mmCIF file of C-alpha atoms in Angstrom:
data_model
loop_
_atom_site.group_PDB
_atom_site.id
_atom_site.type_symbol
_atom_site.label_atom_id
_atom_site.label_comp_id
_atom_site.label_asym_id
_atom_site.label_seq_id
_atom_site.Cartn_x
_atom_site.Cartn_y
_atom_site.Cartn_z
ATOM 1 C CA UNK A 17 -7.036 0.375 20.110
ATOM 2 C CA UNK A 18 -4.368 1.109 17.577
ATOM 3 C CA UNK A 19 -3.159 -1.048 15.430
ATOM 4 C CA UNK A 20 -0.366 -3.314 16.533
ATOM 5 C CA UNK A 21 2.849 -2.483 15.398
ATOM 6 C CA UNK A 22 1.677 1.157 14.912
ATOM 7 C CA UNK A 23 3.306 4.114 16.434
ATOM 8 C CA UNK A 24 4.071 7.759 15.942
ATOM 9 C CA UNK A 25 7.102 6.847 14.800
ATOM 10 C CA UNK A 26 6.234 4.151 13.018
ATOM 11 C CA UNK A 27 3.465 5.970 10.575
ATOM 12 C CA UNK A 28 6.557 8.979 10.447
ATOM 13 C CA UNK A 29 9.179 6.763 9.084
ATOM 14 C CA UNK A 30 6.769 5.298 6.612
ATOM 15 C CA UNK A 31 5.979 8.967 5.807
ATOM 16 C CA UNK A 32 9.187 9.665 5.172
ATOM 17 C CA UNK A 33 9.684 7.029 2.673
ATOM 18 C CA UNK A 34 6.532 7.803 0.588
ATOM 19 C CA UNK A 35 8.258 11.619 0.567
ATOM 20 C CA UNK A 36 11.296 10.740 -0.830
ATOM 21 C CA UNK A 37 9.427 8.462 -3.249
ATOM 22 C CA UNK A 38 6.689 10.686 -4.342
ATOM 23 C CA UNK A 39 7.574 14.377 -3.082
ATOM 24 C CA UNK A 40 7.071 15.841 -0.337
ATOM 25 C CA UNK A 41 4.035 17.990 -1.738
ATOM 26 C CA UNK A 42 2.005 14.928 -2.957
ATOM 27 C CA UNK A 43 2.671 12.970 0.206
ATOM 28 C CA UNK A 44 -1.111 12.303 1.587
ATOM 29 C CA UNK A 45 -2.891 10.669 4.349
ATOM 30 C CA UNK A 46 -4.992 8.511 2.500
ATOM 31 C CA UNK A 47 -1.824 7.236 1.101
ATOM 32 C CA UNK A 48 -0.010 6.742 4.191
ATOM 33 C CA UNK A 49 -3.067 5.386 5.445
ATOM 34 C CA UNK A 50 -3.136 2.528 2.458
ATOM 35 C CA UNK A 51 0.719 1.794 2.256
ATOM 36 C CA UNK A 52 0.424 1.099 6.216
ATOM 37 C CA UNK A 53 -2.981 -1.052 5.946
ATOM 38 C CA UNK A 54 -4.940 0.902 8.054
ATOM 39 C CA UNK A 55 -8.226 3.375 7.952
ATOM 40 C CA UNK A 56 -6.966 7.369 7.548
ATOM 41 C CA UNK A 57 -9.273 7.751 10.863
ATOM 42 C CA UNK A 58 -6.718 5.689 12.409
ATOM 43 C CA UNK A 59 -4.040 7.431 11.525
ATOM 44 C CA UNK A 60 -4.841 10.484 14.170
ATOM 45 C CA UNK A 61 -4.254 8.213 16.715
ATOM 46 C CA UNK A 62 -0.725 9.001 16.255
ATOM 47 C CA UNK A 63 -0.356 12.482 14.280
ATOM 48 C CA UNK A 64 -2.445 15.481 14.272
ATOM 49 C CA UNK A 65 -3.156 15.774 10.758
ATOM 50 C CA UNK A 66 -0.476 16.711 7.642
ATOM 51 C CA UNK A 67 0.519 19.934 8.795
ATOM 52 C CA UNK A 68 2.073 17.934 11.694
ATOM 53 C CA UNK A 69 3.253 15.160 10.000
ATOM 54 C CA UNK A 70 5.143 17.553 7.656
ATOM 55 C CA UNK A 71 6.493 19.213 10.628
ATOM 56 C CA UNK A 72 7.530 15.675 12.371
ATOM 57 C CA UNK A 73 9.359 14.933 8.617
ATOM 58 C CA UNK A 74 11.163 18.278 8.867
ATOM 59 C CA UNK A 75 12.774 18.260 12.300
ATOM 60 C CA UNK A 76 13.666 14.603 11.885
ATOM 61 C CA UNK A 77 14.780 15.707 8.256
ATOM 62 C CA UNK A 78 17.101 18.488 9.879
ATOM 63 C CA UNK A 79 18.716 16.581 12.705
ATOM 64 C CA UNK A 80 19.784 13.972 10.380
ATOM 65 C CA UNK A 81 21.219 16.318 7.782
ATOM 66 C CA UNK A 82 22.595 18.169 10.749
ATOM 67 C CA UNK A 83 24.404 14.860 11.809
ATOM 68 C CA UNK A 84 25.209 14.159 7.991
ATOM 69 C CA UNK A 85 27.543 17.404 7.579
ATOM 70 C CA UNK A 86 28.779 17.140 11.041
ATOM 71 C CA UNK A 87 30.302 14.235 10.496
ATOM 72 C CA UNK A 88 31.305 14.833 6.867
ATOM 73 C CA UNK A 89 33.704 18.331 9.005
ATOM 74 C CA UNK A 90 35.081 15.847 11.811
ATOM 75 C CA UNK A 91 38.825 16.289 11.537
ATOM 76 C CA UNK A 92 38.738 18.668 8.800
ATOM 77 C CA UNK A 93 38.901 22.652 8.243
ATOM 78 C CA UNK A 94 38.921 25.558 5.131
ATOM 79 C CA UNK A 95 38.616 24.343 1.862
ATOM 80 C CA UNK A 96 38.583 20.437 3.130
ATOM 81 C CA UNK A 97 35.739 20.992 5.225
ATOM 82 C CA UNK A 98 33.966 22.840 2.916
ATOM 83 C CA UNK A 99 34.538 20.101 -0.001
ATOM 84 C CA UNK A 100 33.582 17.234 2.033
ATOM 85 C CA UNK A 101 30.443 19.096 3.679
ATOM 86 C CA UNK A 102 29.252 20.038 0.111
ATOM 87 C CA UNK A 103 29.131 16.373 -1.435
ATOM 88 C CA UNK A 104 27.768 15.280 2.114
ATOM 89 C CA UNK A 105 24.980 17.634 1.433
ATOM 90 C CA UNK A 106 24.302 16.756 -1.957
ATOM 91 C CA UNK A 107 24.569 13.498 -1.862
ATOM 92 C CA UNK A 108 21.995 13.109 0.913
ATOM 93 C CA UNK A 109 19.677 16.032 -0.819
ATOM 94 C CA UNK A 110 19.465 13.418 -3.547
ATOM 95 C CA UNK A 111 19.366 10.192 -1.665
ATOM 96 C CA UNK A 112 16.091 12.119 0.320
ATOM 97 C CA UNK A 113 14.136 14.246 -2.083
ATOM 98 C CA UNK A 114 10.977 14.500 0.276
ATOM 99 C CA UNK A 115 12.961 15.031 3.655
ATOM 100 C CA UNK A 116 15.350 17.434 2.006
ATOM 101 C CA UNK A 117 12.401 19.346 0.856
ATOM 102 C CA UNK A 118 11.321 19.475 4.614
ATOM 103 C CA UNK A 119 14.369 21.169 5.654
ATOM 104 C CA UNK A 120 14.179 23.918 3.600
ATOM 105 C CA UNK A 121 11.823 25.864 5.487
ATOM 106 C CA UNK A 122 12.975 28.176 8.634
ATOM 107 C CA UNK A 123 11.892 26.911 12.119
ATOM 108 C CA UNK A 124 8.939 28.700 13.592
ATOM 109 C CA UNK A 125 10.413 30.388 16.770
ATOM 110 C CA UNK A 126 7.759 28.781 19.260
ATOM 111 C CA UNK A 127 9.068 25.481 17.837
ATOM 112 C CA UNK A 128 11.623 24.409 19.975
ATOM 113 C CA UNK A 129 12.334 21.197 18.600
ATOM 114 C CA UNK A 130 12.429 22.441 15.206
ATOM 115 C CA UNK A 131 14.439 25.431 16.215
ATOM 116 C CA UNK A 132 16.743 22.443 18.203
ATOM 117 C CA UNK A 133 16.951 20.372 14.739
ATOM 118 C CA UNK A 134 17.683 23.836 12.677
ATOM 119 C CA UNK A 135 20.435 25.394 14.758
ATOM 120 C CA UNK A 136 22.368 21.512 14.595
ATOM 121 C CA UNK A 137 23.225 22.185 11.032
ATOM 122 C CA UNK A 138 23.538 25.677 10.936
ATOM 123 C CA UNK A 139 26.191 25.290 13.638
ATOM 124 C CA UNK A 140 28.268 22.983 11.737
ATOM 125 C CA UNK A 141 28.390 25.543 8.536
ATOM 126 C CA UNK A 142 29.119 28.322 11.205
ATOM 127 C CA UNK A 143 31.738 26.214 12.501
ATOM 128 C CA UNK A 144 33.567 25.554 9.209
ATOM 129 C CA UNK A 145 33.391 29.178 8.217
ATOM 130 C CA UNK A 146 34.903 30.208 11.573
ATOM 131 C CA UNK A 147 38.269 28.657 10.161
ATOM 132 C CA UNK A 148 38.105 31.524 7.483
ATOM 133 C CA UNK A 149 37.757 33.859 10.510
ATOM 134 C CA UNK A 150 33.806 34.787 9.593
ATOM 135 C CA UNK A 151 32.062 35.925 12.507
ATOM 136 C CA UNK A 152 28.651 37.565 13.309
ATOM 137 C CA UNK A 153 26.942 38.743 10.324
ATOM 138 C CA UNK A 154 29.670 37.937 8.003
ATOM 139 C CA UNK A 155 29.487 34.224 8.564
ATOM 140 C CA UNK A 156 25.663 34.137 8.239
ATOM 141 C CA UNK A 157 26.161 36.148 4.760
ATOM 142 C CA UNK A 158 28.614 33.348 4.006
ATOM 143 C CA UNK A 159 26.330 30.835 5.154
ATOM 144 C CA UNK A 160 23.869 31.964 3.051
ATOM 145 C CA UNK A 161 26.360 31.631 -0.279
ATOM 146 C CA UNK A 162 27.364 28.656 0.632
ATOM 147 C CA UNK A 163 23.581 27.054 1.305
ATOM 148 C CA UNK A 164 22.193 29.158 -1.322
ATOM 149 C CA UNK A 165 24.709 27.505 -3.794
ATOM 150 C CA UNK A 166 24.579 23.983 -2.809
ATOM 151 C CA UNK A 167 20.263 24.180 -2.815
ATOM 152 C CA UNK A 168 20.218 25.799 -6.609
ATOM 153 C CA UNK A 169 22.813 23.178 -8.041
ATOM 154 C CA UNK A 170 21.337 19.768 -5.911
ATOM 155 C CA UNK A 171 17.349 21.218 -7.038
ATOM 156 C CA UNK A 172 18.442 21.700 -10.799
ATOM 157 C CA UNK A 173 20.345 18.305 -10.831
ATOM 158 C CA UNK A 174 17.097 16.830 -9.162
ATOM 159 C CA UNK A 175 14.658 18.425 -11.221
ATOM 160 C CA UNK A 176 17.029 17.030 -14.758
ATOM 161 C CA UNK A 177 17.805 20.561 -14.832
ATOM 162 C CA UNK A 178 21.341 19.715 -16.403
ATOM 163 C CA UNK A 179 20.586 18.182 -20.296
ATOM 164 C CA UNK A 180 24.256 19.569 -21.636
ATOM 165 C CA UNK A 181 26.806 16.409 -21.956
ATOM 166 C CA UNK A 182 29.202 17.852 -19.459
ATOM 167 C CA UNK A 183 29.949 15.257 -16.595
ATOM 168 C CA UNK A 184 27.923 16.691 -13.694
ATOM 169 C CA UNK A 185 30.143 15.836 -10.981
ATOM 170 C CA UNK A 186 32.965 18.238 -12.478
ATOM 171 C CA UNK A 187 30.682 21.143 -12.294
ATOM 172 C CA UNK A 188 29.687 20.416 -8.524
ATOM 173 C CA UNK A 189 33.608 20.474 -7.729
ATOM 174 C CA UNK A 190 34.145 23.314 -10.285
ATOM 175 C CA UNK A 191 31.224 24.913 -7.958
ATOM 176 C CA UNK A 192 32.620 24.184 -4.762
ATOM 177 C CA UNK A 193 36.449 25.167 -5.778
ATOM 178 C CA UNK A 194 34.340 28.801 -6.740
ATOM 179 C CA UNK A 195 32.471 28.890 -3.304
ATOM 180 C CA UNK A 196 35.920 28.486 -1.598
ATOM 181 C CA UNK A 197 37.939 30.775 -3.839
ATOM 182 C CA UNK A 198 34.885 33.692 -2.450
ATOM 183 C CA UNK A 199 35.149 31.917 1.103
ATOM 184 C CA UNK A 200 38.934 32.878 0.959
ATOM 185 C CA UNK A 201 38.073 36.666 -0.692
ATOM 186 C CA UNK A 202 35.667 37.388 1.941
ATOM 187 C CA UNK A 203 38.515 37.016 4.448
ATOM 188 C CA UNK A 204 40.937 39.157 2.866
ATOM 189 C CA UNK A 205 42.342 42.183 4.513
ATOM 190 C CA UNK A 206 40.202 45.564 3.068
ATOM 191 C CA UNK A 207 42.418 47.606 1.771
#
């Protein structure tokens, strides 16, 4: 019989916390079991191993990030929406580094839950980009540029990669300003 109070949700929630503390790649079932006060084989009553646990963390993290980005975008458009979403993205990623790492991989096309969670986050960004009249391939190009830029900055910041004595927040604001200029240029008519 499963330990009282232990469920799949409880196991995944604790794994999320551990991933944020030690990193997603350093999360082990042995450490998770110890933290939950159970023997490792007991976890298999609730999860189907480490890959399945990583998948659960990813789906939940993508859904949470989509919600955070969606709330940041509400009532905003164009540059105001880009700034708000960029700041929300950065804050969430820095607060939840293990979960953030789980969001990076594209979903398995056969995994409906992962596809839905991934699509929700992308939809927020594409909706914002529609304010720049970017659609289809142009919107995907812009979404990739935005995500790549934000991810690069956040990853370097989280790893302590910004050692120069210049305000990191100011540097982030300048990056976002540059992205907005680039988005404006993408919508300019070609001569």
